[in-house]
DNA sequence: TTGCAATTCAAACAAGCGTTTGATACGCTT
DNA sequence: AAGCGTATCAAACGCTTGTTTGAATTGCAA
């Protein structure tokens, strides 16, 4: 029974190849910029496959999103240690997933969605962004204590997420300004430490008021 | 001689109306998402006007960019006061221009370019982003002193710009998460204070090492 | 008024888009 | 081998895109 049954299971199925290619192209070009023909060319399948296996470009986009990886980041958070330690771990995990140095285009896709709303924005907000904000808000609250107004905590969450996403989103642009900059794992770790240290300084200042 | 000479000067010229509409639509939809027909519809001109007065969509985009306003932000910087005071003023000025609460779509357009590279990216980098980074780098350097390695200063600049751009770029998304959030002038000022305070804490920590 | 260049316009153009079609090939059961 | 549902394919569909065309209109000088 462990012998391959069908040709579809021998070689990676058309459907799966489509999903892989779709994530790449959508991440690079956005929903509008990506074309069905380019996706199919990269997946080496016929254009009609998109409408056969999914139901059009939009449904393919939804399927390509696969929100679980980012959801896992929040769900599987290590709850041990001090608030600051948990915060540092979270930033590191987040950055490793968000920068696509060896990482899947999932995050790139979702990050892109963050600023170029598409038909999938609602679902992403509900399943990823709101939990993300809630998780980060709790982490910040644990650090600054209960004496800080909610809107200040919210702004801190914005400041933290802003730093994280900037590195991802302006990669292309930064390459023009700092051509020598490489985004290897070492640089990502350094970036995570920078964001952690920078943010903790801001949070501690708030906590000490 | 102060009487209006031509009809073109009586009513706003076709060319100018095109530029205004183009800035709006490009800012809202990006270069790829914007359509010539939509721009012309809003400007109430014929579609052929784009290719008559400019030379196609791309040239219209370049003309619509008008980099001066952001360049002015750097050029006309008030150089009085301490480094921290200059930094605070800069963040406030920057945020007021970047959030389009009553502001022209110029900044929105340029900010959009920051993450959705278009044919104009090179020019923008040369004329706006590099001076912006240089200016901010100098401000940071003035605060942290000369003892800090250049790459750490660079990461600080990233952290600061990240905060500034996040508020702009994830406005749409944040409306889904915090529906009650309004981006009036008061909120923008509060945001600028948050970014300033948050960042200064991080910079002071670095300076004290 | 006449003439001329600049401007505007409706219409059409070729190219690209997402999607549909109908035929063909394949894998599996009977 | 025949039959059947699944999967693939080239081709075409209808639509939108940016751009071009050639005629009509306008503004101004002679």
Short mmCIF file of C-alpha atoms (C1' of nucleotides) in Angstrom, two decimals:
data_model
loop_
_atom_site.label_atom_id
_atom_site.label_comp_id
_atom_site.label_asym_id
_atom_site.label_seq_id
_atom_site.Cartn_x
_atom_site.Cartn_y
_atom_site.Cartn_z
CA UNK A 1 0.00 0.00 0.00
CA UNK A 2 2.99 2.31 0.29
CA UNK A 3 3.65 2.12 -3.42
CA UNK A 4 2.63 5.28 -5.27
CA UNK A 5 -0.93 4.86 -6.48
CA UNK A 6 -1.47 7.44 -9.14
CA UNK A 7 0.69 9.57 -11.35
CA UNK A 8 -0.64 12.55 -9.48
CA UNK A 9 1.10 11.32 -6.34
CA UNK A 10 4.29 10.30 -8.06
CA UNK A 11 5.08 13.74 -9.37
CA UNK A 12 3.99 16.70 -7.34
CA UNK A 13 0.38 17.29 -8.23
CA UNK A 14 -0.66 20.11 -10.49
CA UNK A 15 -2.69 21.61 -7.68
CA UNK A 16 0.30 21.76 -5.35
CA UNK A 17 2.63 23.17 -7.97
CA UNK A 18 0.05 25.84 -8.61
CA UNK A 19 -0.08 26.77 -4.94
CA UNK A 20 3.69 27.02 -4.69
CA UNK A 21 3.99 29.18 -7.79
CA UNK A 22 1.01 31.30 -6.74
CA UNK A 23 2.62 32.13 -3.38
CA UNK A 24 5.77 33.21 -5.14
CA UNK A 25 4.13 35.38 -7.75
CA UNK A 26 1.51 36.89 -5.46
CA UNK A 27 4.23 37.73 -2.94
CA UNK A 28 6.34 39.39 -5.61
CA UNK A 29 3.65 41.24 -7.52
CA UNK A 30 0.64 41.54 -5.23
CA UNK A 31 -2.83 40.32 -6.06
CA UNK A 32 -3.49 42.75 -8.86
CA UNK A 33 0.00 42.68 -10.32
CA UNK A 34 0.22 38.91 -10.46
CA UNK A 35 -1.17 37.27 -13.58
CA UNK A 36 -2.69 33.84 -13.87
CA UNK A 37 -0.57 33.18 -16.92
CA UNK A 38 2.68 33.93 -15.08
CA UNK A 39 1.69 31.66 -12.21
CA UNK A 40 0.86 28.85 -14.61
CA UNK A 41 4.04 29.37 -16.58
CA UNK A 42 6.09 29.01 -13.41
CA UNK A 43 4.10 25.99 -12.27
CA UNK A 44 4.40 24.54 -15.76
CA UNK A 45 0.71 23.89 -16.02
CA UNK A 46 -2.00 24.97 -18.43
CA UNK A 47 -3.79 28.26 -17.70
CA UNK A 48 -7.10 26.43 -17.44
CA UNK A 49 -5.79 24.54 -14.41
CA UNK A 50 -6.42 27.55 -12.18
CA UNK A 51 -10.12 27.47 -12.91
CA UNK A 52 -10.26 23.70 -12.82
CA UNK A 53 -8.53 23.07 -9.48
CA UNK A 54 -9.62 26.30 -7.83
CA UNK A 55 -12.33 28.60 -9.00
CA UNK A 56 -10.53 31.52 -10.48
CA UNK A 57 -7.68 33.79 -9.48
CA UNK A 58 -9.26 35.03 -6.27
CA UNK A 59 -9.91 31.54 -4.88
CA UNK A 60 -6.36 30.57 -5.74
CA UNK A 61 -5.14 33.59 -3.84
CA UNK A 62 -7.16 32.63 -0.77
CA UNK A 63 -5.85 29.07 -0.93
CA UNK A 64 -2.30 30.33 -1.38
CA UNK A 65 -2.50 32.43 1.75
CA UNK A 66 -2.39 29.51 4.18
CA UNK A 67 -2.64 31.47 7.34
CA UNK A 68 -1.52 28.69 9.69
CA UNK A 69 2.23 29.41 9.80
CA UNK A 70 1.71 32.87 11.24
CA UNK A 71 -1.07 31.68 13.48
CA UNK A 72 1.28 29.04 14.84
CA UNK A 73 3.73 31.75 15.76
CA UNK A 74 1.18 33.05 18.23
CA UNK A 75 -0.38 29.77 19.27
CA UNK A 76 2.88 28.01 20.05
CA UNK A 77 4.47 30.88 21.95
CA UNK A 78 6.77 29.81 24.76
CA UNK A 79 5.19 31.16 27.95
CA UNK A 80 8.17 30.72 30.26
CA UNK A 81 10.50 33.40 31.56
CA UNK A 82 10.04 37.09 32.31
CA UNK A 83 7.89 39.38 30.22
CA UNK A 84 10.98 40.91 28.64
CA UNK A 85 12.38 37.50 27.79
CA UNK A 86 9.12 36.45 26.19
CA UNK A 87 9.09 39.69 24.26
CA UNK A 88 12.63 39.16 22.99
CA UNK A 89 11.81 35.62 21.88
CA UNK A 90 8.69 36.76 20.11
CA UNK A 91 10.46 39.49 18.13
CA UNK A 92 13.15 37.05 17.10
CA UNK A 93 10.64 34.43 15.96
CA UNK A 94 8.60 37.03 14.16
CA UNK A 95 11.54 38.49 12.30
CA UNK A 96 12.84 35.08 11.26
CA UNK A 97 9.48 34.31 9.69
CA UNK A 98 8.86 37.73 8.29
CA UNK A 99 12.13 38.15 6.48
CA UNK A 100 12.17 35.54 3.78
CA UNK A 101 15.79 34.63 4.13
CA UNK A 102 15.24 30.94 3.55
CA UNK A 103 11.66 31.37 4.71
CA UNK A 104 8.58 30.58 2.68
CA UNK A 105 6.84 33.39 0.82
CA UNK A 106 3.86 33.02 3.17
CA UNK A 107 4.83 35.90 5.38
CA UNK A 108 5.84 38.04 2.46
CA UNK A 109 2.38 37.47 1.05
CA UNK A 110 0.64 38.38 4.27
CA UNK A 111 2.88 41.37 4.89
CA UNK A 112 2.09 42.59 1.43
CA UNK A 113 -1.57 42.26 2.18
CA UNK A 114 -1.02 44.47 5.17
CA UNK A 115 -0.65 47.49 2.97
CA UNK A 116 -2.27 46.54 -0.29
CA UNK A 117 -5.76 45.49 0.71
CA UNK A 118 -7.19 42.70 -1.42
CA UNK A 119 -10.35 40.65 -1.32
CA UNK A 120 -8.72 38.52 1.38
CA UNK A 121 -8.04 41.34 3.81
CA UNK A 122 -11.01 40.61 6.03
CA UNK A 123 -10.02 37.01 6.58
CA UNK A 124 -6.43 37.93 7.23
CA UNK A 125 -7.42 40.54 9.75
CA UNK A 126 -9.66 38.14 11.59
CA UNK A 127 -7.37 35.14 11.59
CA UNK A 128 -3.91 36.66 11.76
CA UNK A 129 -3.63 40.36 12.43
CA UNK A 130 -6.08 40.66 15.30
CA UNK A 131 -4.55 37.72 17.20
CA UNK A 132 -1.12 39.17 16.47
CA UNK A 133 -2.05 42.57 17.84
CA UNK A 134 -3.72 40.99 20.86
CA UNK A 135 -0.70 38.86 21.61
CA UNK A 136 1.69 41.76 21.29
CA UNK A 137 -0.60 44.01 23.32
CA UNK A 138 -0.54 41.48 26.16
CA UNK A 139 3.26 41.26 26.01
CA UNK A 140 3.54 45.04 26.15
CA UNK A 141 1.03 45.22 28.97
CA UNK A 142 3.05 42.68 30.95
CA UNK A 143 6.10 44.89 30.60
CA UNK A 144 4.69 48.36 31.22
CA UNK A 145 2.20 47.36 33.91
CA UNK A 146 -1.43 48.36 34.37
CA UNK A 147 -0.87 52.05 34.95
CA UNK A 148 -0.59 52.95 31.27
CA UNK A 149 -3.67 53.96 29.25
CA UNK A 150 -4.81 51.55 26.56
CA UNK A 151 -4.17 53.99 23.71
CA UNK A 152 -0.55 54.40 24.75
CA UNK A 153 -0.14 50.66 24.79
CA UNK A 154 -1.72 50.53 21.36
CA UNK A 155 0.76 53.08 20.05
CA UNK A 156 3.61 51.05 21.46
CA UNK A 157 2.32 47.98 19.64
CA UNK A 158 2.25 50.06 16.48
CA UNK A 159 5.80 51.23 17.05
CA UNK A 160 7.01 47.68 17.50
CA UNK A 161 5.18 46.23 14.53
CA UNK A 162 6.27 49.21 12.48
CA UNK A 163 9.89 48.39 13.05
CA UNK A 164 9.38 44.72 12.21
CA UNK A 165 7.51 45.31 8.99
CA UNK A 166 9.75 48.11 7.77
CA UNK A 167 12.71 45.83 7.33
CA UNK A 168 10.60 43.50 5.23
CA UNK A 169 8.76 45.99 3.15
CA UNK A 170 11.50 48.37 2.23
CA UNK A 171 14.04 45.72 1.42
CA UNK A 172 13.98 46.63 -2.24
CA UNK A 173 14.37 50.30 -1.52
CA UNK A 174 17.08 49.82 1.05
CA UNK A 175 19.06 47.90 -1.50
CA UNK A 176 19.24 51.12 -3.49
CA UNK A 177 20.40 53.13 -0.50
CA UNK A 178 22.68 50.53 1.08
CA UNK A 179 23.74 48.30 -1.81
CA UNK A 180 26.17 46.40 0.37
CA UNK A 181 23.49 45.31 2.83
CA UNK A 182 22.89 41.57 2.95
CA UNK A 183 19.90 40.03 4.69
CA UNK A 184 21.50 36.81 5.86
CA UNK A 185 20.53 35.05 9.06
CA UNK A 186 23.16 36.93 11.01
CA UNK A 187 21.77 40.28 9.90
CA UNK A 188 18.24 39.17 10.73
CA UNK A 189 19.33 38.17 14.23
CA UNK A 190 21.07 41.51 14.65
CA UNK A 191 17.96 43.27 13.45
CA UNK A 192 15.82 41.35 15.93
CA UNK A 193 18.18 42.34 18.75
CA UNK A 194 18.02 45.96 17.59
CA UNK A 195 14.24 45.99 17.59
CA UNK A 196 14.10 44.24 20.94
CA UNK A 197 16.58 46.56 22.62
CA UNK A 198 15.19 49.69 21.04
CA UNK A 199 11.63 48.81 21.98
CA UNK A 200 12.42 47.64 25.50
CA UNK A 201 14.05 51.00 26.15
CA UNK A 202 10.86 52.72 25.10
CA UNK A 203 8.70 50.39 27.13
CA UNK A 204 10.82 50.61 30.27
CA UNK A 205 10.66 54.38 30.08
CA UNK A 206 6.89 54.11 29.99
CA UNK A 207 6.85 51.58 32.83
CA UNK A 208 8.93 53.82 35.07
CA UNK A 209 6.46 56.68 34.92
CA UNK B 1 -2.62 92.79 -18.41
CA UNK B 2 -4.03 91.11 -15.34
CA UNK B 3 -7.11 90.09 -17.25
CA UNK B 4 -7.19 86.39 -18.08
CA UNK B 5 -5.64 85.83 -21.47
CA UNK B 6 -6.72 82.43 -22.65
CA UNK B 7 -9.41 79.97 -21.72
CA UNK B 8 -6.68 77.64 -20.60
CA UNK B 9 -5.75 80.12 -17.90
CA UNK B 10 -9.30 80.96 -16.99
CA UNK B 11 -10.22 77.44 -16.05
CA UNK B 12 -7.50 75.22 -14.69
CA UNK B 13 -5.65 73.79 -17.64
CA UNK B 14 -6.18 70.24 -18.80
CA UNK B 15 -2.59 69.46 -18.01
CA UNK B 16 -2.91 70.61 -14.42
CA UNK B 17 -6.21 68.85 -13.84
CA UNK B 18 -4.57 65.68 -15.12
CA UNK B 19 -1.71 66.04 -12.65
CA UNK B 20 -4.06 66.57 -9.73
CA UNK B 21 -6.22 63.59 -10.62
CA UNK B 22 -3.16 61.45 -11.33
CA UNK B 23 -1.73 62.10 -7.89
CA UNK B 24 -4.99 61.06 -6.31
CA UNK B 25 -5.48 57.88 -8.27
CA UNK B 26 -1.83 56.79 -8.21
CA UNK B 27 -1.76 57.34 -4.46
CA UNK B 28 -4.89 55.29 -3.96
CA UNK B 29 -4.19 52.46 -6.38
CA UNK B 30 -0.47 52.43 -7.01
CA UNK B 31 1.14 52.67 -10.43
CA UNK B 32 -0.08 49.36 -11.72
CA UNK B 33 -3.52 49.53 -10.15
CA UNK B 34 -4.30 53.00 -11.42
CA UNK B 35 -5.84 53.22 -14.89
CA UNK B 36 -5.47 56.04 -17.36
CA UNK B 37 -9.21 56.03 -17.93
CA UNK B 38 -9.98 56.51 -14.25
CA UNK B 39 -7.52 59.39 -14.02
CA UNK B 40 -9.05 61.05 -17.07
CA UNK B 41 -12.57 60.47 -15.81
CA UNK B 42 -11.70 62.24 -12.56
CA UNK B 43 -9.92 65.05 -14.37
CA UNK B 44 -12.85 65.29 -16.79
CA UNK B 45 -10.61 65.14 -19.81
CA UNK B 46 -10.37 62.86 -22.80
CA UNK B 47 -8.20 59.76 -22.47
CA UNK B 48 -6.01 60.94 -25.32
CA UNK B 49 -4.94 63.94 -23.23
CA UNK B 50 -2.52 61.77 -21.27
CA UNK B 51 -0.54 60.95 -24.37
CA UNK B 52 -0.85 64.45 -25.75
CA UNK B 53 0.29 66.46 -22.73
CA UNK B 54 2.62 63.83 -21.34
CA UNK B 55 3.90 60.81 -23.15
CA UNK B 56 2.03 57.92 -21.72
CA UNK B 57 1.11 56.68 -18.28
CA UNK B 58 4.66 56.34 -17.01
CA UNK B 59 5.64 59.90 -17.89
CA UNK B 60 2.47 61.15 -16.24
CA UNK B 61 3.43 59.21 -13.14
CA UNK B 62 6.87 60.77 -13.06
CA UNK B 63 5.41 64.24 -13.50
CA UNK B 64 2.83 63.56 -10.80
CA UNK B 65 5.51 62.63 -8.29
CA UNK B 66 6.76 66.17 -7.75
CA UNK B 67 9.45 65.38 -5.25
CA UNK B 68 9.93 68.91 -3.96
CA UNK B 69 7.55 68.87 -0.99
CA UNK B 70 9.41 66.06 0.73
CA UNK B 71 12.76 67.46 -0.30
CA UNK B 72 11.72 70.73 1.32
CA UNK B 73 11.11 68.89 4.56
CA UNK B 74 14.80 68.12 4.68
CA UNK B 75 16.14 71.28 3.10
CA UNK B 76 14.19 73.68 5.29
CA UNK B 77 14.92 71.89 8.55
CA UNK B 78 15.20 74.19 11.55
CA UNK B 79 18.76 73.77 12.82
CA UNK B 80 18.33 75.44 16.20
CA UNK B 81 18.12 73.75 19.58
CA UNK B 82 19.54 70.52 20.95
CA UNK B 83 19.84 67.35 18.90
CA UNK B 84 16.85 65.85 20.70
CA UNK B 85 14.76 68.94 20.05
CA UNK B 86 15.67 68.88 16.37
CA UNK B 87 14.79 65.21 16.27
CA UNK B 88 11.39 65.81 17.86
CA UNK B 89 10.61 68.60 15.40
CA UNK B 90 11.62 66.45 12.47
CA UNK B 91 9.41 63.53 13.49
CA UNK B 92 6.47 65.85 13.97
CA UNK B 93 6.97 67.52 10.59
CA UNK B 94 7.45 64.19 8.91
CA UNK B 95 4.33 62.63 10.39
CA UNK B 96 2.20 65.64 9.54
CA UNK B 97 3.22 65.30 5.92
CA UNK B 98 3.12 61.55 5.77
CA UNK B 99 -0.35 61.08 7.17
CA UNK B 100 -2.66 62.61 4.65
CA UNK B 101 -4.98 64.20 7.14
CA UNK B 102 -5.54 67.37 5.15
CA UNK B 103 -2.22 66.83 3.41
CA UNK B 104 -1.69 66.51 -0.31
CA UNK B 105 -1.44 63.05 -1.86
CA UNK B 106 2.22 63.69 -2.65
CA UNK B 107 3.53 61.96 0.41
CA UNK B 108 1.06 59.14 0.10
CA UNK B 109 2.33 58.61 -3.40
CA UNK B 110 5.95 58.56 -2.38
CA UNK B 111 5.31 56.40 0.65
CA UNK B 112 3.52 53.95 -1.56
CA UNK B 113 6.50 53.87 -3.83
CA UNK B 114 8.61 52.96 -0.86
CA UNK B 115 7.19 49.47 -0.85
CA UNK B 116 5.78 48.99 -4.30
CA UNK B 117 8.71 49.67 -6.59
CA UNK B 118 7.75 51.27 -9.87
CA UNK B 119 9.66 52.66 -12.81
CA UNK B 120 10.22 55.81 -10.77
CA UNK B 121 11.93 54.14 -7.84
CA UNK B 122 15.43 55.07 -8.89
CA UNK B 123 14.66 58.76 -9.11
CA UNK B 124 12.82 58.71 -5.82
CA UNK B 125 15.67 56.97 -4.10
CA UNK B 126 18.18 59.47 -5.43
CA UNK B 127 16.20 62.60 -4.79
CA UNK B 128 14.20 61.79 -1.69
CA UNK B 129 15.02 58.63 0.18
CA UNK B 130 18.78 58.92 0.27
CA UNK B 131 18.68 62.53 1.52
CA UNK B 132 16.03 61.48 4.01
CA UNK B 133 18.16 58.67 5.34
CA UNK B 134 21.23 60.90 5.45
CA UNK B 135 19.39 63.61 7.34
CA UNK B 136 17.97 61.17 9.86
CA UNK B 137 21.32 59.42 10.20
CA UNK B 138 22.93 62.74 11.10
CA UNK B 139 20.23 63.46 13.67
CA UNK B 140 20.71 60.05 15.25
CA UNK B 141 24.47 60.46 15.21
CA UNK B 142 24.13 63.80 16.98
CA UNK B 143 22.16 62.09 19.74
CA UNK B 144 24.11 58.89 20.27
CA UNK B 145 27.57 60.34 19.76
CA UNK B 146 30.50 59.02 17.77
CA UNK B 147 31.11 55.87 19.79
CA UNK B 148 28.41 53.83 18.05
CA UNK B 149 29.20 51.72 14.97
CA UNK B 150 27.67 52.86 11.71
CA UNK B 151 25.57 49.72 11.27
CA UNK B 152 23.92 50.25 14.63
CA UNK B 153 23.09 53.81 13.69
CA UNK B 154 21.69 52.51 10.43
CA UNK B 155 19.44 50.08 12.27
CA UNK B 156 18.22 52.90 14.49
CA UNK B 157 17.31 54.93 11.43
CA UNK B 158 15.40 51.90 10.17
CA UNK B 159 13.59 51.56 13.47
CA UNK B 160 12.56 55.19 13.42
CA UNK B 161 11.43 55.25 9.81
CA UNK B 162 9.67 51.95 10.38
CA UNK B 163 7.50 53.47 13.04
CA UNK B 164 6.69 56.50 10.91
CA UNK B 165 5.71 54.57 7.82
CA UNK B 166 3.75 51.90 9.65
CA UNK B 167 1.09 54.32 10.74
CA UNK B 168 0.62 55.44 7.19
CA UNK B 169 0.74 52.16 5.43
CA UNK B 170 -1.38 50.03 7.66
CA UNK B 171 -4.09 52.60 8.09
CA UNK B 172 -6.55 50.52 6.15
CA UNK B 173 -5.72 47.42 8.11
CA UNK B 174 -5.80 49.16 11.46
CA UNK B 175 -9.28 50.35 10.70
CA UNK B 176 -10.33 46.71 10.71
CA UNK B 177 -8.63 46.05 14.03
CA UNK B 178 -9.42 49.34 15.76
CA UNK B 179 -12.58 50.59 14.01
CA UNK B 180 -12.95 53.47 16.43
CA UNK B 181 -9.52 54.90 15.61
CA UNK B 182 -9.59 58.32 13.97
CA UNK B 183 -6.55 59.89 12.35
CA UNK B 184 -7.30 63.52 13.12
CA UNK B 185 -4.61 66.09 13.74
CA UNK B 186 -4.71 65.42 17.47
CA UNK B 187 -4.04 61.71 16.94
CA UNK B 188 -1.23 62.49 14.51
CA UNK B 189 0.40 64.77 17.06
CA UNK B 190 0.04 62.10 19.73
CA UNK B 191 1.56 59.57 17.34
CA UNK B 192 4.48 61.87 16.65
CA UNK B 193 5.07 62.27 20.39
CA UNK B 194 4.90 58.51 20.84
CA UNK B 195 7.46 57.89 18.11
CA UNK B 196 9.71 60.63 19.43
CA UNK B 197 9.59 59.43 23.03
CA UNK B 198 9.88 55.78 22.12
CA UNK B 199 12.83 56.37 19.84
CA UNK B 200 14.64 58.77 22.13
CA UNK B 201 14.54 56.13 24.84
CA UNK B 202 16.19 53.68 22.50
CA UNK B 203 18.77 56.22 21.38
CA UNK B 204 19.61 57.39 24.88
CA UNK B 205 20.17 53.81 25.94
CA UNK B 206 22.61 53.47 23.08
CA UNK B 207 24.30 56.78 23.90
CA UNK B 208 24.86 55.76 27.52
CA UNK B 209 26.86 52.68 26.62
"C1'" DT C 1 -12.78 86.95 -42.16
"C1'" DT C 2 -9.25 83.82 -43.17
"C1'" DG C 3 -5.52 80.79 -41.96
"C1'" DC C 4 -2.89 78.10 -38.91
"C1'" DA C 5 -1.32 75.83 -35.06
"C1'" DA C 6 -2.71 73.95 -30.69
"C1'" DT C 7 -5.97 71.37 -28.44
"C1'" DT C 8 -9.88 68.18 -27.75
"C1'" DC C 9 -12.60 64.37 -28.97
"C1'" DA C 10 -14.97 59.78 -30.26
"C1'" DA C 11 -13.51 55.87 -32.08
"C1'" DA C 12 -10.55 52.30 -32.94
"C1'" DC C 13 -6.16 49.69 -32.12
"C1'" DA C 14 -3.18 45.88 -30.51
"C1'" DA C 15 -1.95 43.56 -26.44
"C1'" DG C 16 -2.89 41.52 -22.16
"C1'" DC C 17 -6.11 40.05 -18.75
"C1'" DG C 18 -9.19 36.18 -16.35
"C1'" DT C 19 -12.09 32.76 -17.84
"C1'" DT C 20 -14.54 29.23 -20.78
"C1'" DT C 21 -14.86 25.74 -24.12
"C1'" DG C 22 -14.70 21.30 -26.34
"C1'" DA C 23 -11.60 17.93 -27.58
"C1'" DT C 24 -8.11 14.80 -26.06
"C1'" DA C 25 -5.45 11.79 -22.96
"C1'" DC C 26 -5.20 9.30 -18.81
"C1'" DG C 27 -6.20 5.91 -14.84
"C1'" DC C 28 -9.22 2.81 -13.07
"C1'" DT C 29 -13.20 -0.43 -12.75
"C1'" DT C 30 -16.14 -3.72 -14.92
"C1'" DA D 1 -11.66 -4.33 -24.39
"C1'" DA D 2 -15.16 -1.18 -23.18
"C1'" DG D 3 -16.86 2.41 -20.36
"C1'" DC D 4 -16.41 6.27 -17.28
"C1'" DG D 5 -14.96 10.03 -14.62
"C1'" DT D 6 -10.79 12.85 -13.89
"C1'" DA D 7 -7.31 15.71 -15.66
"C1'" DT D 8 -4.97 18.28 -19.24
"C1'" DC D 9 -4.61 21.01 -23.25
"C1'" DA D 10 -4.76 24.51 -27.26
"C1'" DA D 11 -7.73 27.74 -28.64
"C1'" DA D 12 -10.91 31.12 -28.25
"C1'" DC D 13 -14.01 34.30 -25.56
"C1'" DG D 14 -15.25 38.81 -23.72
"C1'" DC D 15 -13.30 42.45 -21.44
"C1'" DT D 16 -9.97 46.02 -19.99
"C1'" DT D 17 -5.64 47.99 -20.58
"C1'" DG D 18 -2.46 51.87 -22.68
"C1'" DT D 19 -2.04 54.01 -26.88
"C1'" DT D 20 -3.01 55.87 -31.60
"C1'" DT D 21 -5.67 58.02 -35.16
"C1'" DG D 22 -7.88 61.47 -37.87
"C1'" DA D 23 -11.41 64.55 -37.71
"C1'" DA D 24 -13.55 68.42 -35.22
"C1'" DT D 25 -12.99 72.42 -32.37
"C1'" DT D 26 -10.72 76.23 -30.37
"C1'" DG D 27 -7.80 80.50 -29.80
"C1'" DC D 28 -5.27 83.88 -31.80
"C1'" DA D 29 -2.66 86.47 -35.47
"C1'" DA D 30 -2.67 88.39 -39.99
#
